[in-house]
Tab-separated table of C-alpha atoms in Angstrom:
chain	number	residue	atom	x	y	z
A	1	UNK	CA	45.597	-75.288	51.065
A	2	UNK	CA	45.219	-71.695	49.998
A	3	UNK	CA	41.984	-69.779	50.523
A	4	UNK	CA	39.872	-68.178	47.902
A	5	UNK	CA	38.673	-64.748	47.167
A	6	UNK	CA	36.827	-62.872	44.487
A	7	UNK	CA	37.736	-59.581	42.834
A	8	UNK	CA	36.064	-57.451	40.342
A	9	UNK	CA	36.766	-55.639	37.126
A	10	UNK	CA	36.963	-51.982	38.058
A	11	UNK	CA	35.452	-49.504	35.610
A	12	UNK	CA	37.922	-46.763	34.751
A	13	UNK	CA	35.905	-43.557	34.768
A	14	UNK	CA	36.689	-40.023	35.819
A	15	UNK	CA	34.812	-40.764	38.984
A	16	UNK	CA	37.260	-43.581	39.512
A	17	UNK	CA	35.077	-45.186	42.113
A	18	UNK	CA	36.954	-48.334	42.740
A	19	UNK	CA	35.864	-51.799	43.632
A	20	UNK	CA	37.258	-55.084	44.797
A	21	UNK	CA	36.100	-58.316	46.372
A	22	UNK	CA	37.048	-61.691	47.659
A	23	UNK	CA	35.783	-65.052	48.816
A	24	UNK	CA	36.107	-67.024	51.972
A	25	UNK	CA	38.382	-69.673	53.308
A	26	UNK	CA	38.109	-73.388	52.777
A	27	UNK	CA	39.685	-73.822	56.201
A	28	UNK	CA	37.452	-71.350	58.000
A	29	UNK	CA	36.856	-71.629	61.704
A	30	UNK	CA	33.769	-73.336	62.984
A	31	UNK	CA	30.484	-71.463	63.109
A	32	UNK	CA	30.586	-68.577	65.585
A	33	UNK	CA	27.761	-67.535	67.869
A	34	UNK	CA	26.506	-64.019	67.141
A	35	UNK	CA	23.381	-62.013	67.802
A	36	UNK	CA	23.473	-61.067	64.101
A	37	UNK	CA	23.388	-64.656	62.839
A	38	UNK	CA	19.980	-65.783	61.612
A	39	UNK	CA	19.309	-69.407	60.639
A	40	UNK	CA	17.355	-68.498	57.521
A	41	UNK	CA	20.258	-66.934	55.622
A	42	UNK	CA	22.299	-63.761	55.513
A	43	UNK	CA	21.344	-60.999	57.913
A	44	UNK	CA	21.999	-57.624	56.269
A	45	UNK	CA	22.031	-54.415	58.284
A	46	UNK	CA	21.960	-50.870	56.891
A	47	UNK	CA	22.147	-47.629	58.788
A	48	UNK	CA	24.071	-44.463	59.523
A	49	UNK	CA	26.775	-43.792	62.101
A	50	UNK	CA	27.728	-40.135	62.587
A	51	UNK	CA	26.767	-39.238	59.041
A	52	UNK	CA	28.363	-42.266	57.362
A	53	UNK	CA	26.210	-44.942	55.769
A	54	UNK	CA	27.125	-48.513	56.615
A	55	UNK	CA	26.361	-52.012	55.439
A	56	UNK	CA	26.916	-55.181	57.456
A	57	UNK	CA	26.160	-58.664	56.163
A	58	UNK	CA	26.486	-61.724	58.405
A	59	UNK	CA	25.861	-65.202	56.967
A	60	UNK	CA	24.130	-67.999	58.837
A	61	UNK	CA	27.391	-69.966	58.786
A	62	UNK	CA	29.560	-67.088	60.023
A	63	UNK	CA	33.088	-68.382	60.557
A	64	UNK	CA	34.072	-65.592	62.938
A	65	UNK	CA	36.047	-63.549	60.414
A	66	UNK	CA	35.008	-60.027	59.468
A	67	UNK	CA	36.198	-58.513	56.177
A	68	UNK	CA	36.164	-54.704	56.291
A	69	UNK	CA	35.975	-53.022	52.885
A	70	UNK	CA	37.285	-49.520	52.143
A	71	UNK	CA	35.960	-48.092	48.894
A	72	UNK	CA	37.828	-45.871	46.456
A	73	UNK	CA	37.731	-42.200	45.593
A	74	UNK	CA	34.359	-40.561	45.024
A	75	UNK	CA	34.379	-36.963	43.830
A	76	UNK	CA	33.099	-34.465	46.372
A	77	UNK	CA	30.377	-33.337	43.966
A	78	UNK	CA	28.726	-36.779	44.166
A	79	UNK	CA	26.377	-38.020	46.907
A	80	UNK	CA	27.608	-40.411	49.567
A	81	UNK	CA	27.422	-44.037	48.530
A	82	UNK	CA	24.135	-45.491	49.733
A	83	UNK	CA	24.003	-48.330	50.368
A	84	UNK	CA	27.597	-48.361	51.495
A	85	UNK	CA	29.618	-51.020	49.667
A	86	UNK	CA	30.696	-53.956	51.807
A	87	UNK	CA	32.360	-55.719	48.868
A	88	UNK	CA	33.346	-54.864	45.336
A	89	UNK	CA	30.244	-56.320	43.693
A	90	UNK	CA	27.264	-58.532	44.464
A	91	UNK	CA	28.840	-61.640	42.927
A	92	UNK	CA	31.883	-61.300	45.136
A	93	UNK	CA	29.788	-60.616	48.200
A	94	UNK	CA	27.752	-63.759	47.553
A	95	UNK	CA	30.873	-65.926	47.376
A	96	UNK	CA	32.302	-64.413	50.539
A	97	UNK	CA	29.079	-64.920	52.411
A	98	UNK	CA	28.786	-68.486	51.162
A	99	UNK	CA	32.233	-69.181	52.571
A	100	UNK	CA	31.132	-67.848	55.961
A	101	UNK	CA	32.700	-64.402	55.987
A	102	UNK	CA	30.903	-61.418	57.485
A	103	UNK	CA	31.187	-58.237	55.436
A	104	UNK	CA	31.146	-54.597	56.442
A	105	UNK	CA	31.830	-51.269	54.812
A	106	UNK	CA	31.252	-47.557	55.257
A	107	UNK	CA	30.449	-44.813	52.764
A	108	UNK	CA	32.561	-42.481	54.951
A	109	UNK	CA	30.862	-39.293	56.099
A	110	UNK	CA	32.516	-37.272	53.334
A	111	UNK	CA	33.629	-37.839	49.756
A	112	UNK	CA	36.869	-36.618	48.224
A	113	UNK	CA	40.298	-37.187	49.795
A	114	UNK	CA	38.469	-38.140	52.983
A	115	UNK	CA	41.087	-40.224	54.764
A	116	UNK	CA	40.504	-38.471	58.080
A	117	UNK	CA	36.819	-39.323	57.940
A	118	UNK	CA	37.409	-42.824	56.582
A	119	UNK	CA	39.707	-43.783	59.457
A	120	UNK	CA	37.173	-42.530	61.989
A	121	UNK	CA	34.146	-44.026	60.260
A	122	UNK	CA	35.681	-47.450	59.666
A	123	UNK	CA	36.833	-47.620	63.298
A	124	UNK	CA	33.336	-46.611	64.412
A	125	UNK	CA	31.858	-49.337	62.226
A	126	UNK	CA	34.141	-51.935	63.799
A	127	UNK	CA	32.982	-50.838	67.250
A	128	UNK	CA	29.356	-50.984	66.147
A	129	UNK	CA	29.904	-54.492	64.803
A	130	UNK	CA	31.429	-55.562	68.126
A	131	UNK	CA	28.460	-54.239	70.076
A	132	UNK	CA	25.794	-55.431	67.659
A	133	UNK	CA	27.132	-58.727	66.337
A	134	UNK	CA	29.979	-59.726	68.612
A	135	UNK	CA	33.740	-59.360	68.424
A	136	UNK	CA	35.161	-61.205	65.391
A	137	UNK	CA	37.863	-63.807	65.870
A	138	UNK	CA	39.739	-62.286	62.912
A	139	UNK	CA	39.384	-59.040	61.001
A	140	UNK	CA	40.852	-58.477	57.543
A	141	UNK	CA	41.112	-55.020	55.994
A	142	UNK	CA	40.964	-54.596	52.241
A	143	UNK	CA	40.223	-51.987	49.613
A	144	UNK	CA	41.114	-50.520	46.252
A	145	UNK	CA	42.907	-47.312	45.242
A	146	UNK	CA	41.978	-44.684	47.838
A	147	UNK	CA	40.578	-47.671	49.700
A	148	UNK	CA	44.064	-49.175	49.468
A	149	UNK	CA	45.719	-46.252	51.242
A	150	UNK	CA	42.865	-46.302	53.760
A	151	UNK	CA	43.439	-50.017	54.324
A	152	UNK	CA	47.163	-49.516	54.917
A	153	UNK	CA	46.392	-46.527	57.108
A	154	UNK	CA	43.885	-48.444	59.214
A	155	UNK	CA	46.381	-51.152	60.102
A	156	UNK	CA	48.991	-48.506	60.957
A	157	UNK	CA	46.639	-46.464	63.139
A	158	UNK	CA	44.697	-49.371	64.683
A	159	UNK	CA	47.058	-52.375	64.561
A	160	UNK	CA	45.273	-54.189	67.379
A	161	UNK	CA	41.990	-54.270	65.461
A	162	UNK	CA	43.242	-56.203	62.436
A	163	UNK	CA	44.902	-59.516	61.643
A	164	UNK	CA	45.857	-59.031	57.984
A	165	UNK	CA	45.436	-56.594	55.116
A	166	UNK	CA	45.042	-56.665	51.350
A	167	UNK	CA	45.541	-53.182	49.850
A	168	UNK	CA	44.971	-53.329	46.085
A	169	UNK	CA	46.153	-50.731	43.573
A	170	UNK	CA	46.674	-48.585	46.639
A	171	UNK	CA	48.143	-45.111	47.013
A	172	UNK	CA	50.897	-46.613	49.136
A	173	UNK	CA	53.379	-43.792	48.677
A	174	UNK	CA	51.137	-41.768	50.983
A	175	UNK	CA	49.321	-38.540	50.255
A	176	UNK	CA	52.285	-36.163	50.205
A	177	UNK	CA	54.389	-38.231	47.825
A	178	UNK	CA	51.466	-38.871	45.503
A	179	UNK	CA	50.411	-35.245	45.225
A	180	UNK	CA	54.020	-34.013	44.950
A	181	UNK	CA	54.600	-36.340	42.009
A	182	UNK	CA	51.362	-35.174	40.399
A	183	UNK	CA	52.505	-31.585	40.864
A	184	UNK	CA	55.789	-32.297	39.060
A	185	UNK	CA	53.909	-33.579	36.031
A	186	UNK	CA	51.444	-30.677	36.025
A	187	UNK	CA	54.298	-28.199	36.502
A	188	UNK	CA	56.156	-29.491	33.438
A	189	UNK	CA	52.948	-29.415	31.417
A	190	UNK	CA	52.244	-25.839	32.473
A	191	UNK	CA	55.765	-24.507	31.841
A	192	UNK	CA	56.374	-26.236	28.512
A	193	UNK	CA	52.894	-26.285	26.965
A	194	UNK	CA	50.676	-23.761	28.749
A	195	UNK	CA	53.075	-20.844	29.112
A	196	UNK	CA	52.727	-20.749	32.894
A	197	UNK	CA	49.026	-19.904	32.621
A	198	UNK	CA	47.474	-22.803	34.534
A	199	UNK	CA	46.605	-22.638	38.233
A	200	UNK	CA	48.543	-25.545	39.740
A	201	UNK	CA	47.847	-24.879	43.432
A	202	UNK	CA	45.421	-22.714	45.397
A	203	UNK	CA	42.887	-23.570	42.718
A	204	UNK	CA	39.737	-21.469	43.122
A	205	UNK	CA	37.843	-22.520	39.984
A	206	UNK	CA	38.643	-26.197	39.424
A	207	UNK	CA	36.139	-26.711	36.617
A	208	UNK	CA	37.700	-23.931	34.561
A	209	UNK	CA	41.244	-25.074	35.373
A	210	UNK	CA	40.438	-28.607	34.276
A	211	UNK	CA	38.776	-27.465	31.056
A	212	UNK	CA	41.701	-25.167	30.240
A	213	UNK	CA	44.252	-27.927	30.817
A	214	UNK	CA	42.278	-30.399	28.707
A	215	UNK	CA	42.085	-27.933	25.815
A	216	UNK	CA	45.835	-27.298	25.876
A	217	UNK	CA	46.522	-31.024	26.102
A	218	UNK	CA	44.354	-31.804	23.068
A	219	UNK	CA	46.088	-29.128	21.011
A	220	UNK	CA	49.555	-30.300	22.030
A	221	UNK	CA	48.762	-33.852	20.985
A	222	UNK	CA	48.387	-32.721	17.362
A	223	UNK	CA	52.085	-31.854	16.879
A	224	UNK	CA	55.329	-33.781	17.282
A	225	UNK	CA	56.700	-31.083	19.571
A	226	UNK	CA	53.593	-31.189	21.716
A	227	UNK	CA	53.669	-34.962	21.966
A	228	UNK	CA	57.315	-34.906	23.048
A	229	UNK	CA	56.516	-32.463	25.831
A	230	UNK	CA	53.466	-34.465	26.873
A	231	UNK	CA	55.759	-37.472	27.226
A	232	UNK	CA	58.117	-35.487	29.455
A	233	UNK	CA	55.285	-34.383	31.715
A	234	UNK	CA	54.066	-37.980	31.871
A	235	UNK	CA	57.547	-39.300	32.634
A	236	UNK	CA	57.855	-37.078	35.696
A	237	UNK	CA	54.899	-38.990	37.168
A	238	UNK	CA	55.949	-42.393	35.764
A	239	UNK	CA	52.708	-42.610	33.781
A	240	UNK	CA	52.944	-45.861	31.794
A	241	UNK	CA	52.613	-46.101	28.031
A	242	UNK	CA	49.753	-48.589	28.251
A	243	UNK	CA	46.123	-47.623	28.722
A	244	UNK	CA	43.633	-50.183	27.425
A	245	UNK	CA	43.459	-53.405	29.497
A	246	UNK	CA	42.043	-55.257	26.491
A	247	UNK	CA	45.029	-54.431	24.281
A	248	UNK	CA	48.581	-55.824	24.405
A	249	UNK	CA	51.315	-53.707	25.921
A	250	UNK	CA	53.161	-51.633	23.296
A	251	UNK	CA	56.666	-52.777	22.466
A	252	UNK	CA	59.530	-51.350	24.485
A	253	UNK	CA	60.593	-49.192	21.517
A	254	UNK	CA	57.115	-48.283	20.276
A	255	UNK	CA	57.377	-44.785	21.680
A	256	UNK	CA	54.611	-43.399	19.475
A	257	UNK	CA	52.071	-45.824	20.942
A	258	UNK	CA	53.391	-45.274	24.449
A	259	UNK	CA	52.921	-41.517	24.203
A	260	UNK	CA	49.416	-41.929	22.777
A	261	UNK	CA	48.520	-44.033	25.795
A	262	UNK	CA	50.019	-41.488	28.193
A	263	UNK	CA	47.889	-38.848	26.509
A	264	UNK	CA	44.830	-41.025	27.130
A	265	UNK	CA	45.718	-41.412	30.804
A	266	UNK	CA	46.107	-37.662	31.172
A	267	UNK	CA	43.014	-36.670	29.215
A	268	UNK	CA	40.643	-39.323	30.534
A	269	UNK	CA	41.840	-39.775	34.116
A	270	UNK	CA	44.813	-37.935	35.559
A	271	UNK	CA	43.986	-34.314	34.737
A	272	UNK	CA	40.693	-34.659	36.596
A	273	UNK	CA	42.744	-35.140	39.743
A	274	UNK	CA	45.621	-32.749	38.998
A	275	UNK	CA	43.443	-29.778	38.052
A	276	UNK	CA	40.023	-30.528	39.554
A	277	UNK	CA	40.255	-32.781	42.605
A	278	UNK	CA	43.301	-30.917	43.931
A	279	UNK	CA	41.014	-28.034	44.884
A	280	UNK	CA	39.036	-30.335	47.183
A	281	UNK	CA	42.280	-31.607	48.722
A	282	UNK	CA	43.441	-28.048	49.381
A	283	UNK	CA	40.117	-27.082	50.932
A	284	UNK	CA	40.246	-29.909	53.459
A	285	UNK	CA	43.999	-29.491	54.075
A	286	UNK	CA	43.766	-25.771	54.723
A	287	UNK	CA	46.081	-24.838	51.856
A	288	UNK	CA	48.523	-26.336	49.391
A	289	UNK	CA	50.301	-29.472	50.699
A	290	UNK	CA	52.603	-29.892	47.659
A	291	UNK	CA	55.935	-28.398	46.654
A	292	UNK	CA	58.669	-28.676	44.048
A	293	UNK	CA	61.297	-26.480	45.652
A	294	UNK	CA	64.690	-28.129	45.342
A	295	UNK	CA	63.587	-30.648	42.702
A	296	UNK	CA	66.100	-31.280	39.893
A	297	UNK	CA	64.047	-32.307	36.883
A	298	UNK	CA	66.989	-33.657	34.941
A	299	UNK	CA	67.659	-36.080	37.781
A	300	UNK	CA	63.969	-36.926	38.044
A	301	UNK	CA	63.808	-37.784	34.354
A	302	UNK	CA	66.900	-39.967	34.596
A	303	UNK	CA	65.165	-42.023	37.295
A	304	UNK	CA	61.876	-42.257	35.402
A	305	UNK	CA	60.775	-45.506	33.784
A	306	UNK	CA	59.915	-43.434	30.684
A	307	UNK	CA	63.211	-41.624	30.107
A	308	UNK	CA	64.134	-43.475	26.894
A	309	UNK	CA	60.773	-42.667	25.356
A	310	UNK	CA	61.171	-38.974	26.164
A	311	UNK	CA	64.646	-38.794	24.636
A	312	UNK	CA	63.476	-40.532	21.456
A	313	UNK	CA	60.404	-38.340	20.968
A	314	UNK	CA	62.374	-35.158	21.564
A	315	UNK	CA	64.868	-36.254	18.935
A	316	UNK	CA	62.088	-37.057	16.458
A	317	UNK	CA	60.491	-33.658	17.076
A	318	UNK	CA	63.751	-31.759	16.630
A	319	UNK	CA	63.517	-30.322	20.127
A	320	UNK	CA	66.286	-29.836	22.657
A	321	UNK	CA	65.495	-31.869	25.747
A	322	UNK	CA	68.369	-30.153	27.506
A	323	UNK	CA	66.835	-26.737	26.907
A	324	UNK	CA	63.399	-27.808	28.102
A	325	UNK	CA	64.875	-29.259	31.283
A	326	UNK	CA	66.709	-25.980	31.819
A	327	UNK	CA	63.409	-24.170	31.372
A	328	UNK	CA	61.859	-26.325	34.076
A	329	UNK	CA	64.742	-25.756	36.440
A	330	UNK	CA	64.590	-21.994	35.829
A	331	UNK	CA	60.828	-21.651	36.278
A	332	UNK	CA	59.493	-20.227	39.565
A	333	UNK	CA	58.922	-23.014	42.063
A	334	UNK	CA	55.949	-23.783	44.241
A	335	UNK	CA	56.141	-23.785	48.017
A	336	UNK	CA	53.807	-25.722	50.259
A	337	UNK	CA	51.741	-24.338	53.105
A	338	UNK	CA	53.125	-25.912	56.315
A	339	UNK	CA	49.725	-26.452	57.924
A	340	UNK	CA	48.483	-28.272	54.829
A	341	UNK	CA	51.595	-30.445	54.775
A	342	UNK	CA	50.998	-31.333	58.413
A	343	UNK	CA	47.398	-32.293	57.680
A	344	UNK	CA	48.214	-34.489	54.698
A	345	UNK	CA	51.117	-36.082	56.541
A	346	UNK	CA	48.794	-37.018	59.388
A	347	UNK	CA	46.293	-38.540	56.924
A	348	UNK	CA	48.604	-40.326	56.076
A	349	UNK	CA	52.365	-40.825	55.959
A	350	UNK	CA	53.513	-44.421	56.271
A	351	UNK	CA	56.045	-45.455	58.897
A	352	UNK	CA	56.614	-49.016	57.652
A	353	UNK	CA	55.906	-50.609	61.032
A	354	UNK	CA	53.882	-53.737	60.253
A	355	UNK	CA	52.357	-55.951	62.918
A	356	UNK	CA	50.552	-58.410	60.649
A	357	UNK	CA	50.783	-60.032	57.211
A	358	UNK	CA	50.151	-57.628	54.344
A	359	UNK	CA	49.720	-58.614	50.706
A	360	UNK	CA	49.584	-55.825	48.133
A	361	UNK	CA	48.473	-56.161	44.527
A	362	UNK	CA	48.931	-53.886	41.511
A	363	UNK	CA	48.615	-53.898	37.753
A	364	UNK	CA	51.829	-53.053	35.934
A	365	UNK	CA	50.091	-50.570	33.617
A	366	UNK	CA	48.295	-48.372	36.136
A	367	UNK	CA	48.465	-44.721	35.103
A	368	UNK	CA	46.418	-43.263	37.948
A	369	UNK	CA	48.072	-44.922	40.943
A	370	UNK	CA	51.346	-45.958	39.344
A	371	UNK	CA	52.928	-49.291	40.234
A	372	UNK	CA	55.912	-47.499	41.791
A	373	UNK	CA	53.686	-46.862	44.816
A	374	UNK	CA	54.535	-50.441	45.745
A	375	UNK	CA	58.268	-49.669	45.700
A	376	UNK	CA	57.725	-46.710	48.021
A	377	UNK	CA	55.773	-48.826	50.512
A	378	UNK	CA	58.211	-51.727	50.392
A	379	UNK	CA	61.100	-49.340	51.011
A	380	UNK	CA	59.719	-47.908	54.234
A	381	UNK	CA	58.600	-51.345	55.443
A	382	UNK	CA	62.091	-52.683	54.791
A	383	UNK	CA	63.600	-49.785	56.750
A	384	UNK	CA	61.691	-50.977	59.826
A	385	UNK	CA	62.858	-54.572	59.462
A	386	UNK	CA	59.362	-55.834	58.653
A	387	UNK	CA	59.895	-57.029	55.087
A	388	UNK	CA	59.069	-60.615	56.067
A	389	UNK	CA	55.472	-59.578	56.757
A	390	UNK	CA	55.007	-57.996	53.332
A	391	UNK	CA	54.510	-59.623	49.957
A	392	UNK	CA	53.674	-57.782	46.740
A	393	UNK	CA	52.177	-59.280	43.592
A	394	UNK	CA	51.698	-57.792	40.137
A	395	UNK	CA	49.314	-58.434	37.267
A	396	UNK	CA	50.565	-57.704	33.748
A	397	UNK	CA	47.707	-55.559	32.516
A	398	UNK	CA	46.864	-51.937	31.785
A	399	UNK	CA	44.291	-50.079	33.801
A	400	UNK	CA	43.606	-49.040	37.355
A	401	UNK	CA	42.528	-51.962	39.549
A	402	UNK	CA	41.639	-54.067	36.493
A	403	UNK	CA	42.050	-57.419	38.201
A	404	UNK	CA	39.889	-60.358	37.209
A	405	UNK	CA	37.798	-62.098	39.852
A	406	UNK	CA	40.044	-65.152	39.669
A	407	UNK	CA	43.213	-63.122	40.138
A	408	UNK	CA	41.855	-61.542	43.274
A	409	UNK	CA	40.588	-64.870	44.539
A	410	UNK	CA	44.120	-66.199	44.211
A	411	UNK	CA	45.491	-63.197	46.106
A	412	UNK	CA	43.018	-63.477	48.946
A	413	UNK	CA	43.569	-67.175	49.446
A	414	UNK	CA	47.307	-66.486	49.580
A	415	UNK	CA	46.762	-64.033	52.419
A	416	UNK	CA	44.523	-66.482	54.253
A	417	UNK	CA	47.132	-69.223	53.891
A	418	UNK	CA	49.702	-66.875	55.412
A	419	UNK	CA	47.361	-66.228	58.335
A	420	UNK	CA	46.682	-69.918	58.854
A	421	UNK	CA	50.248	-71.219	58.512
A	422	UNK	CA	52.391	-68.285	59.583
A	423	UNK	CA	54.505	-68.677	56.420
A	424	UNK	CA	54.530	-67.257	52.912
A	425	UNK	CA	56.734	-69.976	51.387
A	426	UNK	CA	56.319	-69.834	47.582
A	427	UNK	CA	52.665	-68.807	47.789
A	428	UNK	CA	53.172	-65.632	45.747
A	429	UNK	CA	54.940	-67.349	42.859
A	430	UNK	CA	53.232	-65.997	39.703
A	431	UNK	CA	52.999	-69.424	38.088
A	432	UNK	CA	51.246	-70.894	41.101
A	433	UNK	CA	48.898	-67.953	41.427
A	434	UNK	CA	47.972	-68.160	37.748
A	435	UNK	CA	47.207	-71.869	38.163
A	436	UNK	CA	45.009	-71.091	41.139
A	437	UNK	CA	43.199	-68.413	39.164
A	438	UNK	CA	42.592	-70.756	36.223
A	439	UNK	CA	41.057	-73.293	38.591
A	440	UNK	CA	38.156	-70.937	39.262
A	441	UNK	CA	36.938	-71.474	35.720
A	442	UNK	CA	35.903	-69.201	32.863
A	443	UNK	CA	33.209	-67.353	34.804
A	444	UNK	CA	35.925	-65.790	36.948
A	445	UNK	CA	38.475	-65.419	34.133
A	446	UNK	CA	37.140	-63.028	31.476
A	447	UNK	CA	40.757	-62.827	30.302
A	448	UNK	CA	43.642	-65.199	31.089
A	449	UNK	CA	45.259	-64.643	34.490
A	450	UNK	CA	48.373	-62.522	34.207
A	451	UNK	CA	50.435	-62.676	37.381
A	452	UNK	CA	54.014	-61.837	36.500
A	453	UNK	CA	57.428	-61.445	38.085
A	454	UNK	CA	57.848	-57.687	38.179
A	455	UNK	CA	60.002	-55.149	40.001
A	456	UNK	CA	58.837	-51.530	39.922
A	457	UNK	CA	61.268	-48.712	39.332
A	458	UNK	CA	61.627	-46.111	42.068
A	459	UNK	CA	58.817	-43.819	43.100
A	460	UNK	CA	60.063	-40.396	42.019
A	461	UNK	CA	58.899	-38.234	44.939
A	462	UNK	CA	59.011	-40.478	48.014
A	463	UNK	CA	57.753	-39.165	51.318
A	464	UNK	CA	57.416	-41.417	54.347
A	465	UNK	CA	58.210	-41.182	58.050
A	466	UNK	CA	61.921	-41.029	57.244
A	467	UNK	CA	61.378	-37.805	55.266
A	468	UNK	CA	59.087	-36.096	57.756
A	469	UNK	CA	61.310	-33.625	59.625
A	470	UNK	CA	58.565	-31.527	61.146
């Protein structure tokens, strides 16, 4: 019998602080002795470890399993999360605790692209839990978005501390691939629409760079030629043509609607990272970790999921796509700073070596962390011969991490079943998972469950351990 878990609707804001949650197992182990267990109810601990806030919650009926939560991106200009989230939301936490799961989570000691700090702070929190509450019989890592890459990084760096992982909407292409692909999109936007005036790397005034890019984007959206070029820039990052999770996906030939949605992704979400958050990344990396030397943009477009849309909009606008691609190929390229590449590769490049069951989850219409991240991760896992440990599931919906509680419950119970039985069997069949989600009732299903058979196209700028020649 599959176990149950609770997820959360994630608000899509520029802050993009991401949440997730899940419930406990119906087949949980018997109550475990712990100095943190109190008979009167849940014992909640708050504190600080080396500058990172933490939260620990241990229920009276603790089943011995600890669920370690890694939260998503928080802009460096914001304060550290306090209290630190130990689940995606209070409703989810309550269900988990009722099922006997202990929860823990760190704010990390820094915001921004703080993977280095997150790995250290989450490991320190696990040690603190061991000393304070006792060593768990099982530990499950989970998180959303930046918390997804942190989750996958934790099990790669500390495989002996975890038994399973559930990265959701995670940046599973790794930092270098993700930021390289973002650079390609920004580069095309700058060359074709901004006249090579935008600072793409070594950004010293991110607020001004972001404002300048947003102004140019808004102007370009008012003309057919501008919209065609926006679609090309979007295609080089595989930005989907679907933005609103409450609306149906545009038809496969509705290129006008698709481009409008790509514009919304860029203006409301993506440009904040490409032109603002990149400065924070460069500051912590010691330079620019991204490059486009040697990239053939005609070949990149041919591989993009959006290439038909781009061709159609260029034709409608009376523009020569061939000439614009030549302009991109002729434009001066951007070289990376080796020390920054080394830093971002360390935090983190995936090697595909799995030692435990991993279930990943993604919406098909995610324009911030595109669904092709899952293809990149599956590829490197397959190269290590560990594909049997990995399953990937997809929800047919727009938005970043916009899973319903019931959908995430179904995913978590699937992972628990794999832990308990040692087999996946047909547990990730979309029809079965949708049935399981429906069974949680309307309170957990604000919209119908939407698991779907889906195969992502290729991630356009892959970088994993096979590509790291340093």
